[in-house]
GROMACS .gro file of C-alpha atoms in nm:
model
  343
    1MET     CA    1   7.156 -12.241  -6.607
    2SER     CA    2   7.159 -11.910  -6.796
    3LYS     CA    3   6.927 -11.829  -7.084
    4ILE     CA    4   7.207 -11.861  -7.341
    5ASP     CA    5   7.293 -12.205  -7.198
    6ALA     CA    6   6.932 -12.312  -7.249
    7LEU     CA    7   6.947 -12.181  -7.605
    8ASP     CA    8   7.268 -12.377  -7.664
    9GLU     CA    9   7.089 -12.698  -7.590
   10LYS     CA   10   6.773 -12.639  -7.792
   11LEU     CA   11   6.809 -12.364  -8.048
   12ILE     CA   12   7.166 -12.282  -8.141
   13ALA     CA   13   7.122 -12.485  -8.461
   14PHE     CA   14   6.812 -12.281  -8.555
   15LEU     CA   15   6.959 -11.935  -8.493
   16ALA     CA   16   7.045 -11.726  -8.798
   17CYS     CA   17   7.205 -11.390  -8.863
   18PRO     CA   18   6.923 -11.133  -8.878
   19ALA     CA   19   7.100 -10.953  -9.164
   20CYS     CA   20   7.182 -11.239  -9.405
   21LYS     CA   21   7.019 -11.549  -9.246
   22SER     CA   22   7.348 -11.742  -9.232
   23SER     CA   23   7.436 -11.959  -8.933
   24LEU     CA   24   7.571 -11.805  -8.614
   25GLN     CA   25   7.878 -11.918  -8.425
   26GLU     CA   26   7.961 -11.861  -8.058
   27GLN     CA   27   8.266 -11.647  -7.991
   28ASN     CA   28   8.354 -11.545  -7.636
   29ASN     CA   29   8.046 -11.357  -7.509
   30SER     CA   30   7.895 -11.295  -7.850
   31LEU     CA   31   7.753 -11.460  -8.161
   32ARG     CA   32   7.918 -11.403  -8.500
   33CYS     CA   33   7.779 -11.458  -8.849
   34SER     CA   34   7.947 -11.749  -9.028
   35ASP     CA   35   7.933 -11.571  -9.366
   36PRO     CA   36   8.266 -11.385  -9.419
   37ALA     CA   37   8.092 -11.134  -9.647
   38CYS     CA   38   7.859 -11.034  -9.362
   39ASN     CA   39   8.076 -11.103  -9.055
   40SER     CA   40   7.825 -10.933  -8.823
   41GLU     CA   41   7.876 -10.973  -8.449
   42PHE     CA   42   7.602 -10.970  -8.187
   43PRO     CA   43   7.655 -10.935  -7.812
   44VAL     CA   44   7.509 -11.152  -7.538
   45ILE     CA   45   7.401 -10.925  -7.252
   46ASN     CA   46   7.320 -11.089  -6.917
   47GLY     CA   47   7.265 -11.418  -7.098
   48VAL     CA   48   7.031 -11.268  -7.361
   49PRO     CA   49   7.153 -11.259  -7.725
   50VAL     CA   50   7.087 -10.924  -7.893
   51LEU     CA   51   7.022 -11.017  -8.258
   52ILE     CA   52   6.930 -10.686  -8.419
   53ASN     CA   53   6.983 -10.602  -8.787
   54GLU     CA   54   7.071 -10.236  -8.744
   55LYS     CA   55   7.022 -10.160  -9.115
   56GLY     CA   56   6.654 -10.248  -9.100
   57SER     CA   57   6.552 -10.168  -8.743
   58LEU     CA   58   6.447  -9.867  -8.538
   59PHE     CA   59   6.680  -9.993  -8.266
   60SER     CA   60   7.055 -10.024  -8.239
   61ILE     CA   61   7.272 -10.270  -8.052
   62ALA     CA   62   7.424  -9.975  -7.866
   63ASP     CA   63   7.083  -9.906  -7.708
   64PHE     CA   64   7.086 -10.246  -7.540
   65LYS     CA   65   7.453 -10.229  -7.442
   66ALA     CA   66   7.379  -9.898  -7.267
   67GLY     CA   67   7.073 -10.043  -7.093
   68CYS     CA   68   6.838  -9.789  -7.255
   69GLN     CA   69   6.463  -9.830  -7.223
   70THR     CA   70   6.337  -9.903  -7.572
   71THR     CA   71   5.963  -9.972  -7.583
   72LEU     CA   72   5.792 -10.137  -7.287
   73ASN     CA   73   5.898 -10.033  -6.936
   74VAL     CA   74   5.864 -10.347  -6.725
   75ASP     CA   75   6.038 -10.194  -6.421
   76LYS     CA   76   5.736 -10.011  -6.285
   77ALA     CA   77   5.722  -9.906  -5.921
   78CYS     CA   78   5.562 -10.162  -5.689
   79TYR     CA   79   5.282  -9.925  -5.585
   80LYS     CA   80   5.181  -9.874  -5.950
   81LYS     CA   81   5.155 -10.250  -6.002
   82TRP     CA   82   4.953 -10.280  -5.682
   83LEU     CA   83   4.715 -10.002  -5.785
   84LYS     CA   84   4.668 -10.158  -6.126
   85SER     CA   85   4.581 -10.490  -5.965
   86ILE     CA   86   4.302 -10.346  -5.746
   87ILE     CA   87   4.149 -10.083  -5.977
   88PRO     CA   88   3.903 -10.236  -6.227
   89GLY     CA   89   4.013 -10.186  -6.586
   90LEU     CA   90   3.809 -10.060  -6.878
   91GLY     CA   91   3.929 -10.334  -7.110
   92LYS     CA   92   3.881 -10.708  -7.121
   93ASN     CA   93   4.013 -10.962  -7.370
   94TRP     CA   94   3.728 -11.213  -7.393
   95MET     CA   95   3.884 -11.449  -7.646
   96ALA     CA   96   4.257 -11.492  -7.569
   97GLU     CA   97   4.231 -11.772  -7.313
   98LYS     CA   98   3.996 -11.976  -7.530
   99ASN     CA   99   4.202 -11.917  -7.846
  100TYR     CA  100   4.532 -12.011  -7.681
  101GLY     CA  101   4.368 -12.328  -7.551
  102ARG     CA  102   4.260 -12.411  -7.904
  103LEU     CA  103   4.607 -12.338  -8.042
  104SER     CA  104   4.760 -12.564  -7.776
  105HIS     CA  105   4.521 -12.843  -7.878
  106LEU     CA  106   4.607 -12.801  -8.247
  107LEU     CA  107   4.981 -12.808  -8.177
  108LEU     CA  108   4.974 -13.120  -7.961
  109ARG     CA  109   4.756 -13.295  -8.219
  110HIS     CA  110   5.018 -13.236  -8.489
  111THR     CA  111   5.348 -13.283  -8.305
  112ALA     CA  112   5.470 -13.430  -7.977
  113LYS     CA  113   5.700 -13.142  -7.873
  114PRO     CA  114   5.592 -12.818  -8.041
  115LEU     CA  115   5.826 -12.521  -8.061
  116VAL     CA  116   5.650 -12.182  -8.042
  117LEU     CA  117   5.802 -11.841  -8.116
  118VAL     CA  118   5.652 -11.550  -7.923
  119ILE     CA  119   5.718 -11.209  -8.079
  120GLY     CA  120   5.670 -10.932  -7.823
  121GLY     CA  121   5.708 -11.168  -7.528
  122SER     CA  122   5.903 -10.973  -7.267
  123ILE     CA  123   5.603 -11.022  -7.038
  124GLU     CA  124   5.341 -11.296  -7.050
  125GLY     CA  125   5.043 -11.205  -7.266
  126VAL     CA  126   4.680 -11.240  -7.162
  127GLY     CA  127   4.580 -11.607  -7.174
  128LEU     CA  128   4.924 -11.727  -7.284
  129ASN     CA  129   4.950 -11.943  -6.972
  130ASN     CA  130   4.723 -12.187  -7.156
  131ILE     CA  131   5.031 -12.264  -7.366
  132SER     CA  132   5.319 -12.189  -7.128
  133ARG     CA  133   5.189 -12.430  -6.862
  134SER     CA  134   5.173 -12.715  -7.116
  135ALA     CA  135   5.490 -12.918  -7.053
  136PRO     CA  136   5.539 -13.055  -7.409
  137ILE     CA  137   5.529 -12.704  -7.562
  138THR     CA  138   5.850 -12.498  -7.564
  139LEU     CA  139   5.817 -12.119  -7.586
  140ILE     CA  140   6.093 -11.901  -7.730
  141GLU     CA  141   6.002 -11.552  -7.612
  142THR     CA  142   6.153 -11.256  -7.794
  143ASP     CA  143   6.112 -10.880  -7.784
  144VAL     CA  144   6.282 -10.551  -7.867
  145SER     CA  145   6.316 -10.481  -7.495
  146PHE     CA  146   6.460 -10.662  -7.197
  147GLY     CA  147   6.201 -10.814  -6.968
  148PRO     CA  148   6.145 -11.097  -6.722
  149ARG     CA  149   6.062 -11.341  -7.005
  150THR     CA  150   6.289 -11.213  -7.286
  151MET     CA  151   6.510 -11.496  -7.413
  152ILE     CA  152   6.628 -11.319  -7.730
  153VAL     CA  153   6.623 -10.952  -7.824
  154CYS     CA  154   6.524 -10.928  -8.189
  155ASP     CA  155   6.315 -10.726  -8.431
  156GLY     CA  156   6.016 -10.894  -8.599
  157HIS     CA  157   6.117 -10.737  -8.932
  158ASP     CA  158   6.426 -10.965  -8.933
  159ILE     CA  159   6.358 -11.275  -8.726
  160PRO     CA  160   6.696 -11.437  -8.643
  161PHE     CA  161   6.594 -11.797  -8.714
  162LYS     CA  162   6.631 -12.025  -9.012
  163ASP     CA  163   6.345 -12.117  -9.242
  164ALA     CA  164   6.083 -12.365  -9.113
  165SER     CA  165   6.204 -12.360  -8.752
  166PHE     CA  166   5.876 -12.331  -8.556
  167ASP     CA  167   5.545 -12.508  -8.518
  168ALA     CA  168   5.367 -12.182  -8.429
  169VAL     CA  169   5.426 -11.808  -8.401
  170VAL     CA  170   5.235 -11.586  -8.157
  171MET     CA  171   5.201 -11.207  -8.193
  172GLN     CA  172   4.971 -11.055  -7.932
  173ALA     CA  173   4.934 -10.675  -7.950
  174VAL     CA  174   5.248 -10.645  -8.166
  175LEU     CA  175   5.162 -10.556  -8.525
  176GLU     CA  176   5.039 -10.207  -8.440
  177HIS     CA  177   5.385 -10.129  -8.299
  178VAL     CA  178   5.594 -10.229  -8.603
  179VAL     CA  179   5.679 -10.003  -8.896
  180ASP     CA  180   5.604 -10.264  -9.164
  181PRO     CA  181   5.344 -10.523  -9.053
  182GLN     CA  182   5.344 -10.695  -9.394
  183ARG     CA  183   5.717 -10.761  -9.366
  184VAL     CA  184   5.675 -10.902  -9.014
  185VAL     CA  185   5.402 -11.140  -9.136
  186ARG     CA  186   5.625 -11.250  -9.427
  187GLU     CA  187   5.903 -11.326  -9.179
  188THR     CA  188   5.653 -11.517  -8.967
  189HIS     CA  189   5.555 -11.723  -9.272
  190ARG     CA  190   5.922 -11.795  -9.345
  191VAL     CA  191   6.015 -11.931  -9.002
  192LEU     CA  192   5.704 -12.153  -8.976
  193LYS     CA  193   5.706 -12.518  -9.074
  194ASP     CA  194   5.478 -12.622  -9.360
  195THR     CA  195   5.204 -12.722  -9.114
  196GLY     CA  196   5.275 -12.433  -8.875
  197PHE     CA  197   5.017 -12.206  -8.712
  198VAL     CA  198   5.003 -11.833  -8.649
  199TYR     CA  199   4.803 -11.653  -8.382
  200ALA     CA  200   4.780 -11.274  -8.375
  201GLU     CA  201   4.579 -11.011  -8.191
  202THR     CA  202   4.578 -10.655  -8.322
  203PRO     CA  203   4.380 -10.348  -8.205
  204PHE     CA  204   4.131 -10.158  -8.417
  205MET     CA  205   3.932  -9.891  -8.230
  206GLN     CA  206   4.183  -9.812  -7.958
  207PRO     CA  207   4.368  -9.488  -7.875
  208VAL     CA  208   4.741  -9.457  -7.930
  209HIS     CA  209   4.940  -9.652  -7.672
  210LEU     CA  210   5.309  -9.708  -7.611
  211PRO     CA  211   5.404  -9.391  -7.805
  212PRO     CA  212   5.593  -9.322  -8.022
  213TYR     CA  213   5.594  -9.689  -8.124
  214ASP     CA  214   5.234  -9.706  -8.243
  215PHE     CA  215   5.186  -9.693  -8.620
  216THR     CA  216   4.891  -9.889  -8.756
  217ARG     CA  217   4.530 -10.001  -8.710
  218PHE     CA  218   4.346 -10.268  -8.910
  219THR     CA  219   3.979 -10.323  -8.989
  220CYS     CA  220   3.855 -10.681  -8.974
  221LEU     CA  221   3.896 -10.719  -9.352
  222GLY     CA  222   4.235 -10.548  -9.346
  223HIS     CA  223   4.351 -10.785  -9.072
  224ARG     CA  224   4.248 -11.086  -9.282
  225ARG     CA  225   4.430 -10.944  -9.585
  226LEU     CA  226   4.744 -10.903  -9.377
  227PHE     CA  227   4.742 -11.282  -9.329
  228ARG     CA  228   4.645 -11.364  -9.688
  229SER     CA  229   4.928 -11.620  -9.714
  230PHE     CA  230   4.762 -11.822  -9.435
  231GLU     CA  231   4.456 -12.045  -9.434
  232GLU     CA  232   4.203 -11.912  -9.183
  233ILE     CA  233   4.102 -12.143  -8.900
  234ASP     CA  234   3.920 -11.880  -8.696
  235ALA     CA  235   3.903 -11.501  -8.671
  236GLY     CA  236   3.695 -11.239  -8.498
  237ALA     CA  237   3.682 -10.969  -8.232
  238VAL     CA  238   3.860 -11.002  -7.896
  239SER     CA  239   3.670 -10.709  -7.741
  240GLY     CA  240   3.365 -10.521  -7.864
  241PRO     CA  241   3.192 -10.183  -7.879
  242ALA     CA  242   3.127 -10.162  -7.504
  243MET     CA  243   3.498 -10.161  -7.424
  244VAL     CA  244   3.552  -9.905  -7.700
  245LEU     CA  245   3.288  -9.678  -7.546
  246GLY     CA  246   3.445  -9.692  -7.200
  247VAL     CA  247   3.795  -9.619  -7.328
  248ILE     CA  248   3.678  -9.334  -7.554
  249LEU     CA  249   3.488  -9.173  -7.264
  250GLN     CA  250   3.802  -9.185  -7.054
  251TYR     CA  251   4.021  -9.034  -7.326
  252PHE     CA  252   3.759  -8.769  -7.401
  253LEU     CA  253   3.777  -8.648  -7.040
  254LEU     CA  254   4.155  -8.680  -7.032
  255SER     CA  255   4.179  -8.437  -7.324
  256PHE     CA  256   4.062  -8.158  -7.089
  257ALA     CA  257   4.334  -8.222  -6.829
  258LYS     CA  258   4.669  -8.046  -6.855
  259ARG     CA  259   4.832  -8.150  -6.528
  260LYS     CA  260   4.966  -8.496  -6.452
  261TYR     CA  261   4.777  -8.531  -6.122
  262ALA     CA  262   4.450  -8.426  -6.285
  263ARG     CA  263   4.498  -8.696  -6.544
  264ARG     CA  264   4.557  -8.954  -6.272
  265ILE     CA  265   4.236  -8.855  -6.095
  266ILE     CA  266   4.041  -8.874  -6.421
  267ARG     CA  267   4.183  -9.219  -6.496
  268LEU     CA  268   4.085  -9.340  -6.151
  269CYS     CA  269   3.733  -9.193  -6.161
  270THR     CA  270   3.655  -9.311  -6.513
  271SER     CA  271   3.783  -9.661  -6.436
  272LEU     CA  272   3.556  -9.682  -6.131
  273CYS     CA  273   3.257  -9.535  -6.317
  274PHE     CA  274   3.280  -9.715  -6.651
  275PHE     CA  275   3.451 -10.049  -6.580
  276TRP     CA  276   3.115 -10.231  -6.600
  277LEU     CA  277   3.064 -10.138  -6.964
  278LYS     CA  278   3.302 -10.406  -7.086
  279TYR     CA  279   3.070 -10.681  -6.959
  280LEU     CA  280   2.810 -10.576  -7.218
  281ASP     CA  281   3.046 -10.722  -7.477
  282LEU     CA  282   2.950 -11.069  -7.356
  283PHE     CA  283   2.624 -11.003  -7.541
  284LEU     CA  284   2.740 -10.762  -7.812
  285LEU     CA  285   3.014 -10.990  -7.946
  286ARG     CA  286   2.740 -11.231  -8.054
  287THR     CA  287   2.582 -10.970  -8.280
  288PRO     CA  288   2.697 -10.946  -8.646
  289ARG     CA  289   2.771 -10.571  -8.645
  290ALA     CA  290   2.990 -10.570  -8.334
  291VAL     CA  291   3.290 -10.665  -8.545
  292ASP     CA  292   3.275 -10.325  -8.721
  293VAL     CA  293   3.334 -10.138  -8.395
  294ALA     CA  294   3.556 -10.388  -8.218
  295ALA     CA  295   3.842 -10.286  -7.992
  296GLY     CA  296   4.063 -10.546  -8.160
  297TYR     CA  297   4.073 -10.861  -8.370
  298TYR     CA  298   4.233 -11.204  -8.354
  299PHE     CA  299   4.344 -11.435  -8.633
  300LEU     CA  300   4.426 -11.804  -8.600
  301GLY     CA  301   4.559 -11.958  -8.918
  302ARG     CA  302   4.771 -12.228  -9.078
  303LYS     CA  303   5.061 -12.168  -9.315
  304SER     CA  304   4.959 -12.199  -9.678
  305ASN     CA  305   5.146 -12.210 -10.008
  306GLN     CA  306   4.869 -12.008 -10.175
  307ILE     CA  307   4.791 -11.638 -10.142
  308LEU     CA  308   4.432 -11.529 -10.097
  309SER     CA  309   4.348 -11.288 -10.380
  310ASP     CA  310   4.183 -10.955 -10.305
  311ARG     CA  311   3.882 -11.047 -10.521
  312LYS     CA  312   3.827 -11.370 -10.328
  313LEU     CA  313   3.881 -11.183 -10.002
  314ILE     CA  314   3.597 -10.942 -10.086
  315GLN     CA  315   3.369 -11.227 -10.195
  316GLN     CA  316   3.431 -11.415  -9.870
  317SER     CA  317   3.365 -11.099  -9.670
  318LYS     CA  318   3.031 -11.042  -9.844
  319ARG     CA  319   2.923 -11.403  -9.781
  320THR     CA  320   3.026 -11.384  -9.416
  321ARG     CA  321   2.828 -11.063  -9.360
  322THR     CA  322   2.521 -11.202  -9.536
  323ASN     CA  323   2.531 -11.528  -9.340
  324ALA     CA  324   2.580 -11.343  -9.012
  325PHE     CA  325   2.282 -11.117  -9.087
  326ARG     CA  326   2.060 -11.411  -9.181
  327SER     CA  327   2.167 -11.604  -8.872
  328ASN     CA  328   2.085 -11.306  -8.652
  329CYS     CA  329   1.742 -11.262  -8.816
  330THR     CA  330   1.666 -11.632  -8.768
  331CYS     CA  331   1.756 -11.611  -8.399
  332ASN     CA  332   1.534 -11.303  -8.360
  333ARG     CA  333   1.239 -11.481  -8.527
  334ARG     CA  334   1.284 -11.784  -8.302
  335ARG     CA  335   1.284 -11.563  -7.993
  336TRP     CA  336   0.969 -11.382  -8.119
  337PHE     CA  337   0.780 -11.707  -8.184
  338HIS     CA  338   0.889 -11.843  -7.848
  339ARG     CA  339   0.749 -11.534  -7.672
  340ARG     CA  340   0.423 -11.559  -7.872
  341ALA     CA  341   0.381 -11.927  -7.787
  342SER     CA  342   0.436 -11.866  -7.417
  343CYS     CA  343   0.172 -11.590  -7.404
   0.00000   0.00000   0.00000
């Protein structure tokens, strides 16, 4: 069964024109907007619908018809994949697996057969197998590039689904790569059911990656403001200052190299020398100030019909910082008294 056949059975009723949000109709090997005023047509390439609103996207349908590489290159040489698998990396996502497990639990508690939209899902994200291996949960994986898991090619600025279609939306390492993150989050809010959940991970102190499609970084407070139309369930850092230090050291040394082979040697040497730094984050992520120098943040929230005001956002941030500081001081005092009593 092809991917479009699978979509026929489950999702054809939920699909919408990315330009005007009207229903789509099958026509030969394409999908056409049912609104005569729009009348847009979208091809199906190798079983994958290409639902791009060319007026509001960096990408064109012609790119995909021509087989152009857009963002992520998933067709890496086998030896590169093998090297990546044996060389220890400088980064580690300490929270994804746990957070996806929690999201899975929340979904199955609210509905028997959850439907989850993955934006940026051409390859499986870190920890996502905690959801994908759960039989009752159906993943609809989309991206702006073809990949082994891409079911629909679409742009997060114009999600080609009708309102209130999904029980959850996942965006892992996506929002830094879009031109207008606020618009993407608004679209996410639109396609979620009233009790729907959102899970996002976004970098903060990380170098540019996947150029030229890298536009934005968010502080912890800025990340919360981005999701101000959602009720927060949990939020925090996915990786801490130790990972940041290792990556910055590597990029500092790379800035001296002009030749490609020199850069490869530096990457190898720095990975072997500094990979251990990331394990310090197991301790540092428990400290209140680690969030200010985190490599990235996560947000798990529930759709809300109220918008968190900026004044309330600042007040909540002040309370959180104060409570974290007091909690840390209390823990330090307990450790001090424990040492004194054992002397």
